[in-house]
Coordinates of C-alpha atoms in Angstrom, one line a residue:
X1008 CA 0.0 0.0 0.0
X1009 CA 1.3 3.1 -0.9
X1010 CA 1.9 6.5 1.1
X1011 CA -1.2 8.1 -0.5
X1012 CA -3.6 4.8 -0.4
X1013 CA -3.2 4.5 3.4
X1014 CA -3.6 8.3 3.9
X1015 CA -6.7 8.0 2.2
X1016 CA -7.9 4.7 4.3
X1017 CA -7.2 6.6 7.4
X1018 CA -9.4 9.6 6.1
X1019 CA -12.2 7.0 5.2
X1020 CA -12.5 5.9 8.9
X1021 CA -16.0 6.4 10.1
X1022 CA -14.8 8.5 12.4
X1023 CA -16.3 12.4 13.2
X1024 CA -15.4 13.5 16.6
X1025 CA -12.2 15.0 18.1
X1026 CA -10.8 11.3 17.0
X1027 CA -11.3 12.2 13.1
X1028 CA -8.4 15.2 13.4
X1029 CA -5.7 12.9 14.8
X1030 CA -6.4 10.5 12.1
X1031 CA -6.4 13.2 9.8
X1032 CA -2.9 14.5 10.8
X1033 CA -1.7 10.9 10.6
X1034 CA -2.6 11.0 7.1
X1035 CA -0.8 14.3 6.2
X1036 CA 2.9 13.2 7.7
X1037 CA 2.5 10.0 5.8
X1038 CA 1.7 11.9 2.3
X1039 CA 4.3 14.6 3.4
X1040 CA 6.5 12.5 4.7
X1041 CA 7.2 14.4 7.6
X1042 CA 7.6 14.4 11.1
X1043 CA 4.9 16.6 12.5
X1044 CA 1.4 17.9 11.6
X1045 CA -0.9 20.1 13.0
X1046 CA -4.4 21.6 13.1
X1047 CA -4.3 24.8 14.3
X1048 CA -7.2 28.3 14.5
X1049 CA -6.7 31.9 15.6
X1050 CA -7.1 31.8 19.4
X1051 CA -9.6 33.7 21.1
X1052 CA -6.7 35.7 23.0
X1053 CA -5.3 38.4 20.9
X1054 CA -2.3 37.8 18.8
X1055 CA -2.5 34.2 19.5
X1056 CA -2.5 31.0 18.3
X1057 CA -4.4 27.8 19.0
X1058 CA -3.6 24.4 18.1
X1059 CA -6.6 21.9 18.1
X1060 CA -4.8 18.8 17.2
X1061 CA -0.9 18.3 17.2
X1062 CA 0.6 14.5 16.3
X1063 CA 4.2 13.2 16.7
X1064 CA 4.0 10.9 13.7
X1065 CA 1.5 8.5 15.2
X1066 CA 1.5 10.0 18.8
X1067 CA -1.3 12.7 19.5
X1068 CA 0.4 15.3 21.6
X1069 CA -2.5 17.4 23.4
X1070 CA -3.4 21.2 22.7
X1071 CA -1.7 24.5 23.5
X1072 CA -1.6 28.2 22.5
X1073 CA 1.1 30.1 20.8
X1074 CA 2.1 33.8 20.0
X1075 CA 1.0 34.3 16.4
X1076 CA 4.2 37.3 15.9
X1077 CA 7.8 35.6 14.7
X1078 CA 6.0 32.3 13.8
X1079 CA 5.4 30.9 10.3
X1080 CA 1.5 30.4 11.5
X1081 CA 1.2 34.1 11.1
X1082 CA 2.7 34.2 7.9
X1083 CA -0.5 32.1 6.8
X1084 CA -3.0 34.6 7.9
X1085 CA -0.7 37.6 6.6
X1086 CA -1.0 36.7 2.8
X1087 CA -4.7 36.7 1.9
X1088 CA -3.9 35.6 -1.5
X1089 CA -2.6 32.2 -1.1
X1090 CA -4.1 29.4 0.3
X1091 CA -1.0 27.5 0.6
X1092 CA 2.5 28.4 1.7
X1093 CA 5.8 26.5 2.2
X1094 CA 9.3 27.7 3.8
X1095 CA 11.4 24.5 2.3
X1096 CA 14.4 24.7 4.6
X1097 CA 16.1 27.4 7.5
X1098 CA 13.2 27.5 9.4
X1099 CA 15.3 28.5 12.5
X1100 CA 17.1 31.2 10.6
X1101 CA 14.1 32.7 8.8
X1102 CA 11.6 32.6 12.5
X1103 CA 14.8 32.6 15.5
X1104 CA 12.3 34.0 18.0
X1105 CA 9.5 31.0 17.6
X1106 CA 10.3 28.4 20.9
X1107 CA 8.3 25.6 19.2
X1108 CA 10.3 24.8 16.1
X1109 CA 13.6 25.5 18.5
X1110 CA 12.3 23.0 20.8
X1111 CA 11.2 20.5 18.1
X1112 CA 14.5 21.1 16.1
X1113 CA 12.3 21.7 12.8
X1114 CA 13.7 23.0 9.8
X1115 CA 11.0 23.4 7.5
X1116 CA 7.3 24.2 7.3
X1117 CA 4.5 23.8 5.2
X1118 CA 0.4 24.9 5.3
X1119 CA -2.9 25.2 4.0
X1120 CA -5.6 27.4 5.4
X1121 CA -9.0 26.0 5.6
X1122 CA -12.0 27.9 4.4
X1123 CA -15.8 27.5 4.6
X1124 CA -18.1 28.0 1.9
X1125 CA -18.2 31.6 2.7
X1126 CA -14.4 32.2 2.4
X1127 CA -14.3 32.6 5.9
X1128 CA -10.4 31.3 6.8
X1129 CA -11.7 28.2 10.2
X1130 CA -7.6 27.7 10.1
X1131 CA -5.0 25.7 8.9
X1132 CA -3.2 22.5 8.6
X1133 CA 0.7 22.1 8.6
X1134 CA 3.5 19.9 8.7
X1135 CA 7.1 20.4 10.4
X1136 CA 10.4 18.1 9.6
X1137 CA 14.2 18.5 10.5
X1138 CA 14.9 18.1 7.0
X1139 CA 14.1 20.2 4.2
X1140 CA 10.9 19.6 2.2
X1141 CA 10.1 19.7 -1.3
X1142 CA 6.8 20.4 -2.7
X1143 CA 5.1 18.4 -5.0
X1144 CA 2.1 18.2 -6.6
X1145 CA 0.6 15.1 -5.3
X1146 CA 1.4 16.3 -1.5
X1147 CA -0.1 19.9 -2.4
X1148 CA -3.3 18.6 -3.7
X1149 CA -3.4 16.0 -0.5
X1150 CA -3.1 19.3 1.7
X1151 CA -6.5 21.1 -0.2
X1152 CA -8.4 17.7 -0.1
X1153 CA -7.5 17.7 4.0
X1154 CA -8.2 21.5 4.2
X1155 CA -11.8 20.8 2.9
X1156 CA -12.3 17.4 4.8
X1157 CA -11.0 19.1 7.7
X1158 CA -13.3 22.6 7.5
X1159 CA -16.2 20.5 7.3
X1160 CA -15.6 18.1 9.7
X1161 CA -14.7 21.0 12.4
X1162 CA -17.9 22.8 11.3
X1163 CA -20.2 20.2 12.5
X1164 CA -17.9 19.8 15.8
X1165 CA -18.6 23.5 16.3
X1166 CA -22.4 22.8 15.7
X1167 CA -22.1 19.7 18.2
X1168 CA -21.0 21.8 21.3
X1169 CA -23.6 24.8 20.3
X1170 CA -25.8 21.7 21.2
X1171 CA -24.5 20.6 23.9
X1172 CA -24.4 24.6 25.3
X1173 CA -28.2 24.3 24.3
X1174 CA -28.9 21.0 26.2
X1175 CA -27.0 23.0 29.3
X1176 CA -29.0 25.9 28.7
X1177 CA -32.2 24.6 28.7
X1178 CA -31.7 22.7 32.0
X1179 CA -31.7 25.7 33.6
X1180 CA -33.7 27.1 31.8
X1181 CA -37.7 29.0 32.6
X1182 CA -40.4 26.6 32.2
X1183 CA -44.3 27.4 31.0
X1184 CA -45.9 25.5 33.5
X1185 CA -50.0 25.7 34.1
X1186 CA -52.9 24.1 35.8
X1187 CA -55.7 23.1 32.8
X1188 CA -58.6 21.3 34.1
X1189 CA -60.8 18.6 32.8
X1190 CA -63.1 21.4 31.0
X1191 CA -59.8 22.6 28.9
X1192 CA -59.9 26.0 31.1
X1193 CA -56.5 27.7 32.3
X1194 CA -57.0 27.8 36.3
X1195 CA -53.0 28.4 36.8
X1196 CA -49.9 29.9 34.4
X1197 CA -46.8 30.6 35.1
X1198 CA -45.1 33.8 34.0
X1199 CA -43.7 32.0 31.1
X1200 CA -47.0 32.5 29.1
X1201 CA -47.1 35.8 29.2
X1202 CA -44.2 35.8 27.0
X1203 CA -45.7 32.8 24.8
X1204 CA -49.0 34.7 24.3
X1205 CA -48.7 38.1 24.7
X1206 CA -50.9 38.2 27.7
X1207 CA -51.1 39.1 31.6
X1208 CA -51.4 36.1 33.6
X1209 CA -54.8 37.5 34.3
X1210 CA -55.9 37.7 31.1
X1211 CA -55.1 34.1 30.5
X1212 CA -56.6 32.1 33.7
X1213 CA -59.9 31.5 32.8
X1214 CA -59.6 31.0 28.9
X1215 CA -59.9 27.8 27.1
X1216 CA -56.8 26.4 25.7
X1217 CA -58.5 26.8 22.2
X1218 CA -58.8 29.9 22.6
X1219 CA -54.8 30.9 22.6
X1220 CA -54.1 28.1 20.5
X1221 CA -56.5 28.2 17.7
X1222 CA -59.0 25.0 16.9
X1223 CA -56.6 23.0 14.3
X1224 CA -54.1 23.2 17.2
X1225 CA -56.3 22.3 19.8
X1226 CA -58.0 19.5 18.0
X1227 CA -55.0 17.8 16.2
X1228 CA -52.3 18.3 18.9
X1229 CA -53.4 19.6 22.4
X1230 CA -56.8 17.9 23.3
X1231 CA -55.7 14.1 22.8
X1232 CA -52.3 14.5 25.2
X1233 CA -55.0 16.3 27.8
X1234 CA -57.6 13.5 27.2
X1235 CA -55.0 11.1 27.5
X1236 CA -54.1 12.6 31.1
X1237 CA -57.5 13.0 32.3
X1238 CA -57.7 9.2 31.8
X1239 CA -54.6 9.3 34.3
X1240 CA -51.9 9.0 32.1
X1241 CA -48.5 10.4 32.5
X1242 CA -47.4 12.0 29.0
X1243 CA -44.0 13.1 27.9
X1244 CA -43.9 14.0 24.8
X1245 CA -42.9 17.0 22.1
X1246 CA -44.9 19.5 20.3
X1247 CA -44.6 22.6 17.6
X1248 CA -47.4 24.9 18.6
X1249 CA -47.7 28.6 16.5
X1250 CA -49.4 31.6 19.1
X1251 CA -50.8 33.8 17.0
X1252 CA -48.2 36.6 17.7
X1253 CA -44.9 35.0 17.4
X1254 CA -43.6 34.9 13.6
X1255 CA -41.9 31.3 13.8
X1256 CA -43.9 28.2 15.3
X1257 CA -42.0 26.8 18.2
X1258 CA -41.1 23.2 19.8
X1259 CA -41.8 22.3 23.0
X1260 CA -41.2 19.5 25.5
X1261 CA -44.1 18.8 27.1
X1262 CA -44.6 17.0 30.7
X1263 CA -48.4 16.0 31.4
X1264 CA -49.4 15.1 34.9
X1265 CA -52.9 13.9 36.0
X1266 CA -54.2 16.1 39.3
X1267 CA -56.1 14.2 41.7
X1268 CA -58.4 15.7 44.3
X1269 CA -58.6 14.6 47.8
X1270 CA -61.2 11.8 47.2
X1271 CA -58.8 10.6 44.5
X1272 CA -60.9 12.0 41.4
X1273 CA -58.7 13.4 38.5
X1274 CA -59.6 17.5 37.7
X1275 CA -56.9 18.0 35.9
X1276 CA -53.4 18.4 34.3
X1277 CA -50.7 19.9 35.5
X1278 CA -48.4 20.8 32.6
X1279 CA -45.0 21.4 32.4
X1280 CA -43.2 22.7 29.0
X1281 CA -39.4 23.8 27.6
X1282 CA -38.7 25.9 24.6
X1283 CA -36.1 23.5 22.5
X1284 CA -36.7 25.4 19.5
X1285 CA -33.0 25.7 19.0
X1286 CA -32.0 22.3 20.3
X1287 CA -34.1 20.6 17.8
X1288 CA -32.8 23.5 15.5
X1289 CA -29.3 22.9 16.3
X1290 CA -29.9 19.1 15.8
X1291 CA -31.0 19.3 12.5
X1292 CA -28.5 21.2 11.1
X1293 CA -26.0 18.4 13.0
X1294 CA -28.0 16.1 11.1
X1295 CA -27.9 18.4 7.7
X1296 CA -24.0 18.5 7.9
X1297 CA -23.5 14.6 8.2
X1298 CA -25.7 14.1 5.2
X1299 CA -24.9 17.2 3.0
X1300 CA -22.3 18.6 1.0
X1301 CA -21.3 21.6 3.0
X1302 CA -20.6 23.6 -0.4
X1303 CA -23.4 22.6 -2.5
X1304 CA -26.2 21.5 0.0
X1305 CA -26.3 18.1 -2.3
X1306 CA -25.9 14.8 -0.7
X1307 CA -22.5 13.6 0.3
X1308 CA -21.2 10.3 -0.1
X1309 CA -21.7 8.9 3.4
X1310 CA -26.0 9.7 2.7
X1311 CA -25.6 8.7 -1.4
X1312 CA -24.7 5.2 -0.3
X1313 CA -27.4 5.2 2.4
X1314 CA -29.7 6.3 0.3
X1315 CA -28.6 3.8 -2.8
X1316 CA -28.6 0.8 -0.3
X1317 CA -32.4 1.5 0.4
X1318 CA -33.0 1.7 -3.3
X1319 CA -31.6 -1.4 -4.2
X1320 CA -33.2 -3.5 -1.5
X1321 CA -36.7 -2.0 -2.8
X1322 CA -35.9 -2.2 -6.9
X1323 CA -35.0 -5.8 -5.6
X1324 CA -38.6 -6.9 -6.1
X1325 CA -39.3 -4.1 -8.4
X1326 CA -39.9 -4.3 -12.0
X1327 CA -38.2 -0.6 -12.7
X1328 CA -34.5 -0.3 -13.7
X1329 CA -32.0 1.4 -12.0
X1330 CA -28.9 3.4 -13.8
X1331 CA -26.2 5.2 -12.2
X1332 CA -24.9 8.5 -14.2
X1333 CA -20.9 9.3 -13.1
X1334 CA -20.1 12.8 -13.6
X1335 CA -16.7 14.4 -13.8
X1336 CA -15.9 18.0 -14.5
X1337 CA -13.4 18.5 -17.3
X1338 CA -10.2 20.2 -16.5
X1339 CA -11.6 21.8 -13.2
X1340 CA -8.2 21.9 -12.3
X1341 CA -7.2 24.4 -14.2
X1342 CA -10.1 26.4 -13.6
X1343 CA -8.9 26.5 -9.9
X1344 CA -5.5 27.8 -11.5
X1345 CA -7.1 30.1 -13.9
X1346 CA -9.4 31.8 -11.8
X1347 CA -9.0 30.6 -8.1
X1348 CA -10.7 28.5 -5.8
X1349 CA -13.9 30.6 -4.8
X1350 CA -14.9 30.7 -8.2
X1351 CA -13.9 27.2 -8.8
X1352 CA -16.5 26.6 -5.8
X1353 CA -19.1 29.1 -7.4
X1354 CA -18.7 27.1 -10.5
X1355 CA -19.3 24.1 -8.6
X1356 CA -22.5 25.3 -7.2
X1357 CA -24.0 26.0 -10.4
X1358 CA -22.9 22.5 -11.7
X1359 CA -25.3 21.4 -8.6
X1360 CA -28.1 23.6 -9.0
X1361 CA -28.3 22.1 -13.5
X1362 CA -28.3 19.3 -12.2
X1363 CA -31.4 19.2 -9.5
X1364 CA -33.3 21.6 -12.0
X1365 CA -33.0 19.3 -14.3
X1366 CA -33.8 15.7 -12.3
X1367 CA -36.8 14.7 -10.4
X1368 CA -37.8 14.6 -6.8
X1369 CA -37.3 10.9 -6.7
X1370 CA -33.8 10.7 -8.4
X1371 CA -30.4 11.1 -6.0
X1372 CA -27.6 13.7 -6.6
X1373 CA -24.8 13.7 -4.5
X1374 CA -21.3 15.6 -4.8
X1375 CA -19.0 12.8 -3.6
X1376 CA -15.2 14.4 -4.9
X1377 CA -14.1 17.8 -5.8
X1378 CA -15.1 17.5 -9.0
X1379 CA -17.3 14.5 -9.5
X1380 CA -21.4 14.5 -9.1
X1381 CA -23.1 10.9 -9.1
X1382 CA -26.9 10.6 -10.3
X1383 CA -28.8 7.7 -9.3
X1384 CA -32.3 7.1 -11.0
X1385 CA -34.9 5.0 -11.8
X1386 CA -36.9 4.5 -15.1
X1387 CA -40.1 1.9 -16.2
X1388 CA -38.2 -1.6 -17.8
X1389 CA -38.4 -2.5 -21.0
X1390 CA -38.4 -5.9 -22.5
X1391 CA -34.9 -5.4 -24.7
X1392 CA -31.8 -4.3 -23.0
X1393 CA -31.2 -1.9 -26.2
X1394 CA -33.8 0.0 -25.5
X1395 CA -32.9 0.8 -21.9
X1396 CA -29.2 1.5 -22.9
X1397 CA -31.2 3.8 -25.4
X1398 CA -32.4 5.9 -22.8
X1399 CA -29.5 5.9 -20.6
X1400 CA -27.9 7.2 -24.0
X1401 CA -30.5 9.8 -24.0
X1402 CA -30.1 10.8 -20.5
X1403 CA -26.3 11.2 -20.6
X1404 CA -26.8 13.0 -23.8
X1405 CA -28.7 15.6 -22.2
X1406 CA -26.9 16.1 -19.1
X1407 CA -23.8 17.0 -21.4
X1408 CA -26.0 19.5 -23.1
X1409 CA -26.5 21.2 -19.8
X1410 CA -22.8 20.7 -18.3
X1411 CA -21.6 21.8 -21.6
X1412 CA -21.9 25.8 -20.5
X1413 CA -20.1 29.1 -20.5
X1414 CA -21.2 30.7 -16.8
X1415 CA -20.1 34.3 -16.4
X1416 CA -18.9 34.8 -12.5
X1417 CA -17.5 38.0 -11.4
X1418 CA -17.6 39.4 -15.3
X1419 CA -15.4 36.6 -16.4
X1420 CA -16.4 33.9 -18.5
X1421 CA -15.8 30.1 -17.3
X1422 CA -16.1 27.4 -20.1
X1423 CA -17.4 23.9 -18.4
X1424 CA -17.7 20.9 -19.7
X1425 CA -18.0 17.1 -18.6
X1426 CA -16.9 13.6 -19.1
X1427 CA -20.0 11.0 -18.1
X1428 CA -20.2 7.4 -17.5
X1429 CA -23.3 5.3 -16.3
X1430 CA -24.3 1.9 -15.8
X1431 CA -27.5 0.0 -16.1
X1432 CA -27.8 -1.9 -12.7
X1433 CA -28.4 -6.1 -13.7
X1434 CA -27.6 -7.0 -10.1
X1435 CA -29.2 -5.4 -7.5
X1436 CA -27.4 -8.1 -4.7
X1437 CA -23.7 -5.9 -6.0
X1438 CA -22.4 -3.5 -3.4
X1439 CA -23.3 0.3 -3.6
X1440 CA -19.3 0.4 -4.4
X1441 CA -18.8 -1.8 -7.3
X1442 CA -22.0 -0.8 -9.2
X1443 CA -20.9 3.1 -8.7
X1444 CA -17.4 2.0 -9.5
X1445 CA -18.7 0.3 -12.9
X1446 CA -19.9 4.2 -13.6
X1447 CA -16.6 5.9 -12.7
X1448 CA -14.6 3.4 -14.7
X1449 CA -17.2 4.1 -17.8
X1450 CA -16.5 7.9 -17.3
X1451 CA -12.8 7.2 -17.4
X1452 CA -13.6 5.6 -21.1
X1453 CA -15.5 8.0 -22.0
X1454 CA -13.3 11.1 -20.7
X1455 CA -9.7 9.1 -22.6
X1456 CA -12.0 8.5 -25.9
X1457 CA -13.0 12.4 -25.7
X1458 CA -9.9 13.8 -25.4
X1459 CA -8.2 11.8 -27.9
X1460 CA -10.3 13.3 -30.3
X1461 CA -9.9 16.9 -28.9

């Protein structure tokens, strides 16, 4: 196995917690080969630095600050033109004031900042070694693939602990708590619903829940939890209710108690409710991020082979056939080189939104490389194979009619074109893998017959 294939089965590990980062780093000094590697962010603290995630070859080393001023770190966040910088050799000599690389005994340095969709700089990876470094291509395109990989996986760890500080904060949180008894009548609120309904606490003891909720509520949500508890039935449960007043519905945790009297007769329930609007907010967009291409809001590959799995186990005892288109922009490397990475990612985007404008609801899109897009659809069987090949011929066809585009971004005209590939699913037993693999090596054809003739 070679330097780059276990880099890359490192990165595959189904791992996306603080774990994910160490791995990552692993995989850097192996493609690099060099000693160090890092994952480090502007600290919080003026003028400092913070790295996340530090490993000693395969030895995670735990986190620390640093003072940004003398170190090669700050030459990273100095040039807002590059993305990736490199001092090959006198490391010492060219940064004499910077303890860490004295202390290490590096000699030479080499980074790559990492950006979110907005161009917002999250940081930047880098290596260290006591010997000089040379740059190559292969270890400079390893560093952007990381950088992205990287920037997405430490979004969704910053979205993780915003959910966490949710969970804390609603602990602690005010409740809307209220007495509503067995004729749906608000006997007791808390100050809470003055804030949920725009109302004194006089003004709402006494109402019917109906009345501040509206009848679809009422009906469809409220009344069977409260008939539920005044059969003495303890509910916990969550609800999105909509007050009149407030512009967003909100979600609510709900606690339903049944409230005896003396002679043991239910007249009640005493309810109990949190605001997790933002928890369950915060939750999906955890859930978005694990599923979704953080640039172009299409599926990733982790969901495309969930979602392809599920597909093949139903087309299993299904009549319809199944294709899989491979996509592959052509030359979008030099369209990073030409014109730079944020319109390489604008281009990108578009290439995203052709493609769902022109597929259905039911097909799947998913980004799953840089550069490459992967359709899966479905279409009625026909008795010959040629005619289904026909339409795949059709399909592929029209998709290069649509990829085959000038788009004009920032008044300068970008040329895009594609190289395709799909294949007609026979087996529907075949791993997600292999069957998409069958497409990617079609595309490969396809893109080697096309530029011969260019």
């Amino acid at each position: 196995m070679t330097n780059i294939e276990e880099a890359l089965a490192l990165l595959a590990a189904p791992y996306t917690d603080e774990r994910f980062f160490t791995r990552a780093l692993s995989a850097l000094t192996l493609v690099t080969q060099c000693r160090w590697a890092g994952f480090a962010r502007l600290s919080n603290q003026p003028g400092f630095g913070e790295v996340i995630a530090f490993c000693d070859g395969k030895k995670s080393i735990p986190s620390f600050q640093f003072e940004l001023k003398g170190s090669p770190c700050e030459q990273v966040y100095l040039d807002t033109e590059k993305y990736h910088l490199i001092f090959n050799k006198d490391l010492q000599n060219r940064f004499p004031d910077f303890h860490l690389i004295k202390s290490l005994g590096a000699n030479s340095y080499q980074a790559e900042k990492i950006v979110n969709e907005s161009g917002e700089i999250l940081g930047h990876i880098f290596v260290l070694d006591p010997l000089p470094q040379s740059e190559s291509t292969k270890s400079k395109e390893f560093f952007r693939l990381l950088a992205q990989r990287i920037g997405v996986e430490y979004h969704r760890h910053i979205i993780s602990q915003e959910l966490v500080q949710h969970q804390q904060m609603i602990s602690s949180s005010e409740q809307y708590m209220s007495f509503v008894d067995t004729d749906y009548i608000y006997r007791v609120v808390s100050k809470g619903y003055e804030t949920l309904f725009n109302l004194t606490q006089e003004q709402i003891i006494g109402k019917r829940v109906v009345e501040l909720h509206g009848l679809p509520v009422f009906e469809k949500q409220i009344k069977p939890l409260l008939d539920r508890c005044f059969s003495g039935e303890q509910i916990k449960t969550q609800v999105w209710i909509h007050p009149p007043h407030i512009a967003q519905p909100i979600f609510l945790d709900v606690h339903h108690n049944p409230y005896y009297d003396a002679s043991g007769k239910i007249k009640g329930s005493i309810v109990s409710a949190h605001n997790i609007t933002e928890l369950e907010q915060a939750k999906n967009r955890v859930e978005f991020l694990a599923n979704h291409d953080s640039l172009t809001g299409l599926a990733n590959r982790r969901s495309l082979f969930q979602q392809f799995e599920k597909l093949l186990a139903v087309q299993s005892n299904s009549s319809n056939k199944v294709a899989i288109i491979y996509i592959d922009i052509d030359d979008f490397k030099s369209i990073n080189d030409s014109f730079g990475h944020q319109v390489g990612d604008i281009v990108l985007k578009e290439i995203a939104k052709l493609l769902t404008q022109h597929c259905t609801q039911h097909d799947t899109i998913a980004r799953i490389g840089g550069d490459e897009f992967v359709l899966i659809t479905t279409f009625p069987s026909t008795e010959q194979q040629s005619s289904a090949q026909s339409l795949i011929h059709r399909l592929r066809e029209q998709l290069q009619q649509i990829l085959c585009t000038s788009l004009v971004i920032d008044g300068k005209q970008v040329d895009v074109s594609a190289s395709i590939g799909f294949h007609l699913v026979s087996d529907t037993s075949a791993k997600p893998s292999t069957l998409i693999s069958h497409a990617d090596n079609e595309m490969f054809k396809y893109k080697q017959k096309h530029s011969r003739r260019g």
